[in-house]
Amino acid sequence: MTWQDYLDREQPRFVDELLEFIRIPSVSAKPENMADVRRAADWVAARLTAAGAENAEVLPTAGHPVVCADWLHAGADRPTILIYGHFDVQPAEPFDLWTTPPFDPQVRDGRVWGRGASDDKGGMLIPILAFEAILRSQGSLPVNVKFFFEGQEEIGSPDLPPFVAAQANRLKANMIFSADGLQWAPDQPLVLEGLKGLVSLEITLRGPRSDQHSGLHGGGIANPALALAQVLAGLKAPDGTVLVNGFYDDVLPLTEADRAAIARIPYDEAAYLAETGAPAAVGEPGYSTRERLWARPTLDVNGLTSGWQGAGTKTVLPAEARAKITCRLVATQSPERVFAAIRDHVLAHLPPGVTAEVTQNPGRADPFLLPPGHNATAIAGNVLRQVYGREPYRTRMGGSIPVMTTLLEHLGVHGVMFGFSHDDENLHAPDEFFRLDAFRRGQTAYGKLFEALGSAG
Amino acid sequence: MTWQDYLDREQPRFVDELLEFIRIPSVSAKPENMADVRRAADWVAARLTAAGAENAEVLPTAGHPVVCADWLHAGADRPTILIYGHFDVQPAEPFDLWTTPPFDPQVRDGRVWGRGASDDKGGMLIPILAFEAILRSQGSLPVNVKFFFEGQEEIGSPDLPPFVAAQANRLKANMIFSADGLQWAPDQPLVLEGLKGLVSLEITLRGPRSDQHSGLHGGGIANPALALAQVLAGLKAPDGTVLVNGFYDDVLPLTEADRAAIARIPYDEAAYLAETGAPAAVGEPGYSTRERLWARPTLDVNGLTSGWQGAGTKTVLPAEARAKITCRLVATQSPERVFAAIRDHVLAHLPPGVTAEVTQNPGRADPFLLPPGHNATAIAGNVLRQVYGREPYRTRMGGSIPVMTTLLEHLGVHGVMFGFSHDDENLHAPDEFFRLDAFRRGQTAYGKLFEALGSAG
């Protein structure tokens, strides 16, 4: 039997396994789901063993665990590849916006609906299934394979750097492929040449000791919620320009070639707005929407908290107000320098009558840019061309996968995104889904990638 | 037995009754406490009957009920007075900041600690107890008395205007006294000559249809949380000046006499800051802290809500952001005109890429200013001078009691604040308390008020 026949025959079981995997609510951001993340790790280790991988182990970090496994019998003359993915998921709130419950996945319209279906449970299962198909049908693989799956990607992988540093030998590989990644569209492949970095921070402003009566104290003392609004309005102008002193200092200007590569990819702004539901595309003047999304640094407020948030009126002057902020960074910005610039800017522009605390949250990533002509990228591009019958687009994108920079730093290898999600699949939002045809096509693509790497070796 | 002896003898029972009253969590703002507000109404009606009042009834409104009772046997040549108070309380959140649970009241250091102890359960019991003491010890009262207690003051009394209009005959009186009110200090009485009005509103900004991945969409579309910050920063400058077009149009300028009356009252800004814990007094330039607190209009943000508010990082671009706002108004501002001014200002200064909804929340009050030389005020001032042995201060203050304007409109009578709370009693905040000596002194004051009104009649 060919490995393709094996994949066809086992597909119903694979879909059932994906549903079983999604049922584990492995939300890494929520302390109450700690045990579920661990349960997902155990599930992954067992699934790797069932696929024929060896040495499957759940390994501890200071936070959520890592799962490693390998199959190293292709011979010393063949390359060793490391496959990365993550088994943790984003929080599913607000639950009431889901058509069907996030952790009770459903198959509907050729799609699997549930939290993590696309990001990244469906994605990280794909290489395991391709690996199993070749091993079970052929008895061996043409490349040595290492698996490396983490449980804290959605909180920025805070414990991965020391783990990777300590386990560099176990993870050592000639090439790295990330099963957490996007294709352009169901009929259009993509080779991703860069990802943004990330810095996460929190601003807390405090006024009175406790919440005060707005009638007795309003007008007498500063209002921390209003002061927070003034501070945030000072960070970014309505036109999208970041106003923080020094924010753009380390940004490499886009070259004419960079801009031309982006412009070559078809873009329909009306369709983009219809997809997101936003009334208009807005951002930094002088750059196209695509350039801003893919190749310019951003500053977003992720959350606001202050005072009374229930129904109706509570006439309170709140004691404090908090904002969560993340910036996406481009080469050669550094998360620590950008954090320091924002902190200094906030403290220098603080309205009177409040005190400020600006703290960096866990989760950081350096921007990641592949060197031109990178070998693994060329091989991945060829496989995608075969599988899709179309030339892949080549560009950078706006997401961040911090572990890619960590792997580069400790293993000296640039990872390649080789994933089969799409950006319309409600990643990080209600009604996340994964396309079953992409799930199947991804398995073929990974099978062909293993073959191509084996013959290239 | 004199009525004073009766009060002394029954004081332990009265304190127990206050504790029992506070144990009913009659939070008018929270739908889940609807039945508790009703339970508090039943408790008040039963307590009025036990005191000797007649016709005690729980009367429906479109929202929380009203309790009315009367005793009209003093004779037609004696005045009829209406006594007002409220049996609903503010929400008690955040619970973890209370030293002892808000609805399990404790007596400690000569004070009763619990939600509503001061505002207004302790306050509204006082006239009932004074009424009982005179009736039980003397067999009758020197004035005709009507009681009028509501259950929605803390949400701005939205259903009171139609109720008062419909029940104007039942409520008709020669003078009105509010048992919801403050004294300056335990040893210094106060005659309050004015209260601020109130308008409550909510601003909701919307961007994308649902929360989006900040890496995939940040920089491409507007961020509603940031846009909200920009809108709020446009409403009020860091120096405290309200920037809304037309906001100050209907404000009567402070006269030199007004300013002198305020300046006559001792003020220690360091003590004020120590009381609130605020790092500085901040507000509209050109006015003293007292003038701002008591006699200038204010704009406060009561709450902010957007995106991810849990622990750590969620890299989300939120679909919407909301702010709750209240303004305290002074003569002759109108809640509806100020609401319209803010709404128009927000819509005229909306950042690109978001849509806005600006809605007026229930709860509104016109500013309330007593006419100079008002008779009931003079009588109340005399009683306070006797009971405290000191000349009362006379000023306006920053709170709002919407029903006072409603009563003025429908009964044609200016109400007088005659309450015994103090503004350091953590009204609307954790660890609310009421002084037991003020509780006792208030009963004496109401007894003497009844006598003074009877002989004045």
Short mmCIF file of N, CA, C and O in Angstrom, two decimals, chain A residues 90 93 200 207-209 211 213-220 223 225-226 230 236-238 272 274-277 279 281-282 292-293 298 300-310 312-316 318 324 328 353 362 398 428-429, chain B residues 90 93 200 207-209 211 213-220 223 225-226 230 236-238 272 274-277 279 281-282 292-293 298 300-310 312-316 318 324 328 353 362 398 428-429:
data_model
loop_
_atom_site.label_atom_id
_atom_site.label_comp_id
_atom_site.label_asym_id
_atom_site.label_seq_id
_atom_site.Cartn_x
_atom_site.Cartn_y
_atom_site.Cartn_z
N GLN A 90 -5.86 29.34 22.60
CA GLN A 90 -6.32 30.62 23.15
C GLN A 90 -7.54 30.42 24.03
O GLN A 90 -8.30 29.48 23.83
N GLU A 93 -13.35 32.63 25.43
CA GLU A 93 -14.31 33.71 25.70
C GLU A 93 -14.37 34.67 24.52
O GLU A 93 -13.34 34.90 23.90
N SER A 200 4.79 42.41 25.01
CA SER A 200 3.51 42.52 25.70
C SER A 200 3.70 43.28 27.00
O SER A 200 4.66 43.03 27.73
N GLY A 207 -5.28 56.17 41.26
CA GLY A 207 -5.61 57.47 41.84
C GLY A 207 -5.91 57.29 43.31
O GLY A 207 -5.01 57.03 44.11
N PRO A 208 -7.19 57.42 43.71
CA PRO A 208 -7.53 57.25 45.13
C PRO A 208 -7.29 55.81 45.58
O PRO A 208 -7.17 54.90 44.77
N ARG A 209 -7.23 55.66 46.91
CA ARG A 209 -6.93 54.36 47.51
C ARG A 209 -7.96 53.31 47.12
O ARG A 209 -7.63 52.16 46.87
N ASP A 211 -12.21 52.79 45.27
CA ASP A 211 -13.22 53.46 44.43
C ASP A 211 -13.95 54.51 45.26
O ASP A 211 -14.31 54.25 46.42
N HIS A 213 -16.98 57.80 45.50
CA HIS A 213 -18.27 58.30 45.05
C HIS A 213 -18.01 59.44 44.06
O HIS A 213 -17.33 60.41 44.40
N SER A 214 -18.52 59.31 42.84
CA SER A 214 -18.20 60.32 41.83
C SER A 214 -18.87 61.67 42.13
O SER A 214 -18.45 62.70 41.63
N GLY A 215 -19.91 61.65 42.95
CA GLY A 215 -20.54 62.92 43.31
C GLY A 215 -19.76 63.63 44.40
O GLY A 215 -19.61 64.86 44.36
N LEU A 216 -19.22 62.88 45.34
CA LEU A 216 -18.48 63.50 46.44
C LEU A 216 -17.07 63.91 46.04
O LEU A 216 -16.51 64.84 46.60
N HIS A 217 -16.46 63.18 45.09
CA HIS A 217 -15.05 63.42 44.79
C HIS A 217 -14.77 63.80 43.33
O HIS A 217 -13.65 64.19 43.01
N GLY A 218 -15.76 63.65 42.45
CA GLY A 218 -15.55 64.01 41.05
C GLY A 218 -15.21 65.49 40.94
O GLY A 218 -15.86 66.33 41.57
N GLY A 219 -14.19 65.82 40.14
CA GLY A 219 -13.77 67.20 40.01
C GLY A 219 -12.72 67.61 41.02
O GLY A 219 -12.02 68.60 40.84
N GLY A 220 -12.61 66.82 42.10
CA GLY A 220 -11.62 67.14 43.13
C GLY A 220 -10.29 66.46 42.88
O GLY A 220 -9.23 67.03 43.10
N ASN A 223 -9.25 61.25 37.67
CA ASN A 223 -9.97 60.01 37.39
C ASN A 223 -9.02 59.08 36.63
O ASN A 223 -8.65 59.36 35.49
N ALA A 225 -9.37 56.32 35.06
CA ALA A 225 -9.85 55.79 33.77
C ALA A 225 -9.68 56.85 32.68
O ALA A 225 -9.26 56.54 31.56
N LEU A 226 -9.97 58.09 33.02
CA LEU A 226 -9.76 59.17 32.05
C LEU A 226 -8.27 59.39 31.81
O LEU A 226 -7.84 59.61 30.67
N GLN A 230 -6.10 59.29 28.33
CA GLN A 230 -5.17 60.33 27.89
C GLN A 230 -3.79 59.73 27.58
O GLN A 230 -3.15 60.08 26.59
N LYS A 236 -0.60 56.53 20.38
CA LYS A 236 -0.88 56.29 18.96
C LYS A 236 -1.90 57.30 18.48
O LYS A 236 -2.94 57.48 19.13
N ALA A 237 -1.62 57.93 17.36
CA ALA A 237 -2.53 58.93 16.81
C ALA A 237 -3.69 58.23 16.11
O ALA A 237 -3.56 57.08 15.69
N PRO A 238 -4.81 58.92 15.96
CA PRO A 238 -5.95 58.32 15.25
C PRO A 238 -5.58 57.86 13.83
O PRO A 238 -6.19 56.93 13.31
N TYR A 272 -11.27 42.25 2.23
CA TYR A 272 -10.61 42.24 3.55
C TYR A 272 -11.55 42.81 4.60
O TYR A 272 -11.70 42.27 5.70
N ALA A 274 -14.81 42.98 4.42
CA ALA A 274 -15.95 42.07 4.59
C ALA A 274 -15.54 40.91 5.51
O ALA A 274 -16.33 40.46 6.35
N GLU A 275 -14.31 40.44 5.37
CA GLU A 275 -13.83 39.31 6.19
C GLU A 275 -13.78 39.68 7.67
O GLU A 275 -14.20 38.91 8.53
N THR A 276 -13.24 40.88 7.96
CA THR A 276 -13.10 41.27 9.37
C THR A 276 -14.36 41.96 9.90
O THR A 276 -14.56 42.00 11.11
N GLY A 277 -15.14 42.52 9.00
CA GLY A 277 -16.30 43.29 9.44
C GLY A 277 -15.94 44.70 9.87
O GLY A 277 -16.79 45.43 10.36
N PRO A 279 -15.22 48.66 9.53
CA PRO A 279 -15.82 49.62 8.61
C PRO A 279 -14.81 50.26 7.64
O PRO A 279 -15.20 50.78 6.61
N ALA A 281 -10.24 50.34 6.48
CA ALA A 281 -8.85 50.00 6.76
C ALA A 281 -8.15 51.27 7.20
O ALA A 281 -8.26 52.30 6.55
N VAL A 282 -7.49 51.20 8.36
CA VAL A 282 -6.90 52.40 8.95
C VAL A 282 -5.50 52.07 9.43
O VAL A 282 -5.29 51.02 10.04
N ARG A 292 1.39 47.51 6.00
CA ARG A 292 1.22 47.71 7.44
C ARG A 292 1.02 46.37 8.15
O ARG A 292 1.57 46.11 9.23
N LEU A 293 0.19 45.51 7.54
CA LEU A 293 -0.11 44.22 8.17
C LEU A 293 1.11 43.33 8.26
O LEU A 293 1.30 42.60 9.21
N THR A 298 3.44 47.45 14.84
CA THR A 298 2.11 47.90 15.26
C THR A 298 2.05 48.03 16.78
O THR A 298 2.87 47.44 17.51
N ASP A 300 -1.15 47.69 19.59
CA ASP A 300 -2.58 47.45 19.82
C ASP A 300 -2.89 47.35 21.30
O ASP A 300 -2.14 46.76 22.07
N VAL A 301 -4.04 47.92 21.66
CA VAL A 301 -4.58 47.71 23.00
C VAL A 301 -5.40 46.42 22.95
O VAL A 301 -6.32 46.29 22.14
N ASN A 302 -5.03 45.46 23.79
CA ASN A 302 -5.71 44.16 23.80
C ASN A 302 -6.86 44.11 24.81
O ASN A 302 -7.74 43.25 24.70
N GLY A 303 -6.80 45.01 25.80
CA GLY A 303 -7.86 44.98 26.80
C GLY A 303 -7.84 46.21 27.68
O GLY A 303 -6.79 46.82 27.90
N LEU A 304 -9.02 46.60 28.15
CA LEU A 304 -9.18 47.73 29.08
C LEU A 304 -10.02 47.26 30.26
O LEU A 304 -11.02 46.57 30.07
N THR A 305 -9.62 47.66 31.45
CA THR A 305 -10.37 47.32 32.66
C THR A 305 -10.38 48.51 33.60
O THR A 305 -9.33 49.04 33.93
N SER A 306 -11.57 48.90 34.03
CA SER A 306 -11.64 49.90 35.09
C SER A 306 -13.06 49.99 35.64
O SER A 306 -14.02 49.87 34.87
N GLY A 307 -13.17 50.18 36.93
CA GLY A 307 -14.43 50.54 37.56
C GLY A 307 -15.57 49.58 37.34
O GLY A 307 -15.39 48.37 37.32
N TRP A 308 -16.74 50.14 37.12
CA TRP A 308 -17.97 49.38 37.03
C TRP A 308 -18.21 48.94 35.59
O TRP A 308 -18.23 49.76 34.69
N GLN A 309 -18.35 47.64 35.39
CA GLN A 309 -18.52 47.12 34.04
C GLN A 309 -19.84 46.38 33.89
O GLN A 309 -20.12 45.81 32.83
N GLY A 310 -20.65 46.35 34.95
CA GLY A 310 -21.94 45.65 34.88
C GLY A 310 -22.98 46.50 34.16
O GLY A 310 -22.67 47.49 33.52
N GLY A 312 -26.10 49.07 33.63
CA GLY A 312 -26.56 50.33 34.22
C GLY A 312 -25.44 51.21 34.74
O GLY A 312 -24.31 51.14 34.28
N THR A 313 -25.81 52.01 35.73
CA THR A 313 -24.94 53.08 36.21
C THR A 313 -24.38 52.75 37.58
O THR A 313 -25.13 52.32 38.45
N LYS A 314 -23.09 52.93 37.78
CA LYS A 314 -22.55 53.00 39.14
C LYS A 314 -21.71 54.26 39.20
O LYS A 314 -20.73 54.40 38.47
N THR A 315 -22.09 55.18 40.07
CA THR A 315 -21.49 56.51 40.06
C THR A 315 -20.19 56.48 40.86
O THR A 315 -20.08 57.07 41.93
N VAL A 316 -19.21 55.81 40.25
CA VAL A 316 -17.97 55.56 40.95
C VAL A 316 -16.83 56.29 40.24
O VAL A 316 -16.84 56.45 39.03
N PRO A 318 -13.20 55.47 39.75
CA PRO A 318 -12.45 54.23 40.02
C PRO A 318 -11.06 54.49 40.63
O PRO A 318 -10.42 55.49 40.32
N LYS A 324 -3.96 46.50 28.65
CA LYS A 324 -3.00 45.51 28.15
C LYS A 324 -2.65 45.91 26.72
O LYS A 324 -3.54 46.26 25.94
N ARG A 328 3.60 44.44 17.72
CA ARG A 328 4.25 43.51 16.78
C ARG A 328 5.45 44.24 16.20
O ARG A 328 5.33 45.40 15.77
N GLY A 353 -2.03 63.75 39.07
CA GLY A 353 -3.01 63.17 39.99
C GLY A 353 -3.12 61.66 39.96
O GLY A 353 -3.96 61.10 40.65
N PRO A 362 4.87 38.40 30.41
CA PRO A 362 5.58 37.28 29.81
C PRO A 362 5.17 37.13 28.34
O PRO A 362 4.05 37.48 27.99
N GLY A 398 2.12 39.08 9.64
CA GLY A 398 2.07 39.84 10.88
C GLY A 398 2.14 39.05 12.16
O GLY A 398 2.37 39.61 13.23
N HIS A 428 -8.08 32.70 17.26
CA HIS A 428 -8.15 33.56 18.46
C HIS A 428 -9.53 34.19 18.63
O HIS A 428 -9.68 35.09 19.43
N ALA A 429 -10.53 33.74 17.89
CA ALA A 429 -11.86 34.36 17.94
C ALA A 429 -12.92 33.27 18.09
O ALA A 429 -12.62 32.08 18.00
N GLN B 90 -25.80 50.43 46.95
CA GLN B 90 -24.83 50.25 45.86
C GLN B 90 -24.34 48.81 45.81
O GLN B 90 -24.32 48.13 46.83
N GLU B 93 -19.18 45.11 45.24
CA GLU B 93 -17.92 44.75 44.62
C GLU B 93 -16.91 45.90 44.77
O GLU B 93 -17.32 47.05 44.68
N SER B 200 -26.11 60.22 32.97
CA SER B 200 -25.33 58.99 32.85
C SER B 200 -25.41 58.51 31.42
O SER B 200 -26.49 58.49 30.82
N GLY B 207 -15.37 48.01 16.00
CA GLY B 207 -14.51 47.91 14.83
C GLY B 207 -14.85 46.63 14.08
O GLY B 207 -15.92 46.54 13.48
N PRO B 208 -13.98 45.62 14.13
CA PRO B 208 -14.28 44.37 13.42
C PRO B 208 -15.48 43.67 14.04
O PRO B 208 -15.89 43.96 15.16
N ARG B 209 -16.03 42.72 13.28
CA ARG B 209 -17.24 42.00 13.67
C ARG B 209 -17.02 41.24 14.98
O ARG B 209 -17.89 41.18 15.83
N ASP B 211 -13.68 39.70 17.86
CA ASP B 211 -12.28 39.91 18.25
C ASP B 211 -11.36 39.29 17.20
O ASP B 211 -11.61 38.18 16.73
N HIS B 213 -7.21 38.48 15.68
CA HIS B 213 -5.83 38.19 16.03
C HIS B 213 -5.01 39.47 15.80
O HIS B 213 -5.01 40.02 14.70
N SER B 214 -4.34 39.95 16.85
CA SER B 214 -3.64 41.23 16.72
C SER B 214 -2.43 41.13 15.79
O SER B 214 -1.96 42.13 15.26
N GLY B 215 -1.93 39.91 15.58
CA GLY B 215 -0.81 39.74 14.65
C GLY B 215 -1.29 39.76 13.21
O GLY B 215 -0.65 40.35 12.35
N LEU B 216 -2.44 39.16 12.96
CA LEU B 216 -2.92 39.09 11.58
C LEU B 216 -3.59 40.39 11.13
O LEU B 216 -3.58 40.69 9.94
N HIS B 217 -4.17 41.14 12.09
CA HIS B 217 -4.94 42.31 11.67
C HIS B 217 -4.46 43.63 12.28
O HIS B 217 -4.93 44.69 11.88
N GLY B 218 -3.56 43.57 13.25
CA GLY B 218 -3.06 44.81 13.85
C GLY B 218 -2.36 45.66 12.80
O GLY B 218 -1.56 45.14 12.01
N GLY B 219 -2.65 46.96 12.79
CA GLY B 219 -2.05 47.84 11.78
C GLY B 219 -2.88 47.93 10.52
O GLY B 219 -2.73 48.87 9.74
N GLY B 220 -3.79 46.95 10.32
CA GLY B 220 -4.63 46.98 9.13
C GLY B 220 -5.93 47.71 9.37
O GLY B 220 -6.43 48.43 8.50
N ASN B 223 -8.26 49.97 16.06
CA ASN B 223 -8.42 49.25 17.32
C ASN B 223 -9.44 50.01 18.18
O ASN B 223 -9.18 51.13 18.61
N ALA B 225 -10.39 49.83 21.20
CA ALA B 225 -9.96 50.22 22.56
C ALA B 225 -9.10 51.48 22.49
O ALA B 225 -9.24 52.40 23.31
N LEU B 226 -8.22 51.54 21.50
CA LEU B 226 -7.41 52.74 21.32
C LEU B 226 -8.27 53.92 20.87
O LEU B 226 -8.10 55.05 21.34
N GLN B 230 -8.84 57.61 22.55
CA GLN B 230 -8.73 58.89 21.84
C GLN B 230 -10.01 59.73 22.02
O GLN B 230 -9.94 60.94 22.23
N LYS B 236 -12.06 65.46 27.94
CA LYS B 236 -11.59 66.18 29.12
C LYS B 236 -10.07 66.26 29.05
O LYS B 236 -9.40 65.26 28.82
N ALA B 237 -9.54 67.45 29.27
CA ALA B 237 -8.10 67.65 29.23
C ALA B 237 -7.48 67.17 30.54
O ALA B 237 -8.15 67.09 31.57
N PRO B 238 -6.19 66.83 30.50
CA PRO B 238 -5.52 66.39 31.74
C PRO B 238 -5.62 67.42 32.86
O PRO B 238 -5.60 67.06 34.03
N TYR B 272 -7.66 66.07 53.00
CA TYR B 272 -8.54 65.55 51.94
C TYR B 272 -7.82 64.46 51.14
O TYR B 272 -8.38 63.41 50.84
N ALA B 274 -5.30 62.66 52.15
CA ALA B 274 -5.09 61.49 53.02
C ALA B 274 -6.38 60.67 53.09
O ALA B 274 -6.34 59.43 53.09
N GLU B 275 -7.52 61.33 53.13
CA GLU B 275 -8.81 60.64 53.22
C GLU B 275 -9.07 59.78 51.98
O GLU B 275 -9.49 58.63 52.08
N THR B 276 -8.81 60.36 50.79
CA THR B 276 -9.09 59.62 49.55
C THR B 276 -7.92 58.75 49.12
O THR B 276 -8.10 57.79 48.37
N GLY B 277 -6.72 59.09 49.58
CA GLY B 277 -5.54 58.37 49.12
C GLY B 277 -5.07 58.82 47.75
O GLY B 277 -4.15 58.23 47.18
N PRO B 279 -3.04 61.00 45.01
CA PRO B 279 -1.72 61.64 45.13
C PRO B 279 -1.77 63.16 45.01
O PRO B 279 -0.86 63.83 45.45
N ALA B 281 -4.68 66.80 44.30
CA ALA B 281 -5.99 67.33 43.92
C ALA B 281 -5.83 67.94 42.53
O ALA B 281 -4.91 68.72 42.29
N VAL B 282 -6.71 67.52 41.62
CA VAL B 282 -6.57 67.92 40.23
C VAL B 282 -7.94 68.33 39.70
O VAL B 282 -8.92 67.64 39.97
N ARG B 292 -14.72 73.22 42.94
CA ARG B 292 -14.90 72.18 41.92
C ARG B 292 -15.80 71.07 42.44
O ARG B 292 -16.68 70.56 41.74
N LEU B 293 -15.55 70.64 43.69
CA LEU B 293 -16.31 69.54 44.25
C LEU B 293 -17.78 69.90 44.43
O LEU B 293 -18.66 69.07 44.25
N THR B 298 -18.91 68.34 36.55
CA THR B 298 -17.80 67.39 36.38
C THR B 298 -18.14 66.35 35.33
O THR B 298 -19.32 66.14 35.00
N ASP B 300 -16.90 62.31 34.72
CA ASP B 300 -16.08 61.19 35.18
C ASP B 300 -16.36 59.93 34.38
O ASP B 300 -17.50 59.64 34.05
N VAL B 301 -15.29 59.19 34.11
CA VAL B 301 -15.44 57.85 33.54
C VAL B 301 -15.62 56.89 34.72
O VAL B 301 -14.79 56.85 35.62
N ASN B 302 -16.75 56.17 34.73
CA ASN B 302 -17.06 55.26 35.83
C ASN B 302 -16.56 53.84 35.56
O ASN B 302 -16.39 53.05 36.50
N GLY B 303 -16.36 53.51 34.28
CA GLY B 303 -15.90 52.16 33.97
C GLY B 303 -15.43 52.04 32.54
O GLY B 303 -15.89 52.77 31.66
N LEU B 304 -14.47 51.14 32.32
CA LEU B 304 -13.95 50.82 30.98
C LEU B 304 -14.00 49.31 30.79
O LEU B 304 -13.64 48.57 31.71
N THR B 305 -14.41 48.89 29.62
CA THR B 305 -14.45 47.46 29.30
C THR B 305 -14.00 47.25 27.87
O THR B 305 -14.55 47.88 26.97
N SER B 306 -13.03 46.38 27.68
CA SER B 306 -12.69 45.97 26.32
C SER B 306 -11.78 44.76 26.35
O SER B 306 -10.91 44.66 27.22
N GLY B 307 -11.98 43.87 25.40
CA GLY B 307 -11.03 42.79 25.11
C GLY B 307 -10.73 41.89 26.28
O GLY B 307 -11.60 41.54 27.08
N TRP B 308 -9.47 41.53 26.38
CA TRP B 308 -9.01 40.55 27.36
C TRP B 308 -8.67 41.23 28.68
O TRP B 308 -7.87 42.16 28.72
N GLN B 309 -9.31 40.77 29.76
CA GLN B 309 -9.08 41.40 31.06
C GLN B 309 -8.53 40.41 32.07
O GLN B 309 -8.34 40.74 33.24
N GLY B 310 -8.30 39.16 31.65
CA GLY B 310 -7.77 38.16 32.56
C GLY B 310 -6.27 38.33 32.77
O GLY B 310 -5.68 39.34 32.41
N GLY B 312 -2.24 37.76 32.30
CA GLY B 312 -1.33 37.53 31.19
C GLY B 312 -1.76 38.18 29.89
O GLY B 312 -2.48 39.18 29.89
N THR B 313 -1.30 37.59 28.80
CA THR B 313 -1.43 38.20 27.48
C THR B 313 -2.46 37.47 26.64
O THR B 313 -2.45 36.25 26.60
N LYS B 314 -3.34 38.20 25.99
CA LYS B 314 -4.13 37.63 24.89
C LYS B 314 -3.98 38.58 23.72
O LYS B 314 -4.37 39.74 23.81
N THR B 315 -3.42 38.09 22.64
CA THR B 315 -3.04 38.96 21.53
C THR B 315 -4.25 39.21 20.64
O THR B 315 -4.31 38.74 19.51
N VAL B 316 -5.18 39.97 21.18
CA VAL B 316 -6.44 40.17 20.51
C VAL B 316 -6.61 41.64 20.13
O VAL B 316 -6.13 42.54 20.82
N PRO B 318 -9.60 43.90 19.91
CA PRO B 318 -10.99 43.72 20.36
C PRO B 318 -12.01 44.24 19.35
O PRO B 318 -11.75 45.22 18.65
N LYS B 324 -18.37 53.86 30.50
CA LYS B 324 -19.51 54.43 31.21
C LYS B 324 -19.08 55.78 31.75
O LYS B 324 -17.99 55.91 32.31
N ARG B 328 -21.76 65.30 36.71
CA ARG B 328 -22.52 65.99 37.75
C ARG B 328 -22.77 67.41 37.25
O ARG B 328 -21.83 68.07 36.77
N GLY B 353 -12.37 54.41 11.20
CA GLY B 353 -12.31 52.95 11.29
C GLY B 353 -13.14 52.32 12.38
O GLY B 353 -13.07 51.12 12.60
N PRO B 362 -30.30 55.02 32.18
CA PRO B 362 -31.32 55.45 33.13
C PRO B 362 -30.65 56.15 34.31
O PRO B 362 -29.51 55.85 34.65
N GLY B 398 -21.60 67.97 46.15
CA GLY B 398 -21.44 67.36 44.82
C GLY B 398 -22.37 66.21 44.51
O GLY B 398 -22.50 65.82 43.36
N HIS B 428 -20.51 54.06 48.84
CA HIS B 428 -20.26 53.50 47.50
C HIS B 428 -18.92 52.79 47.40
O HIS B 428 -18.49 52.47 46.30
N ALA B 429 -18.26 52.52 48.50
CA ALA B 429 -16.92 51.92 48.47
C ALA B 429 -16.89 50.75 49.46
O ALA B 429 -17.82 50.56 50.24
#
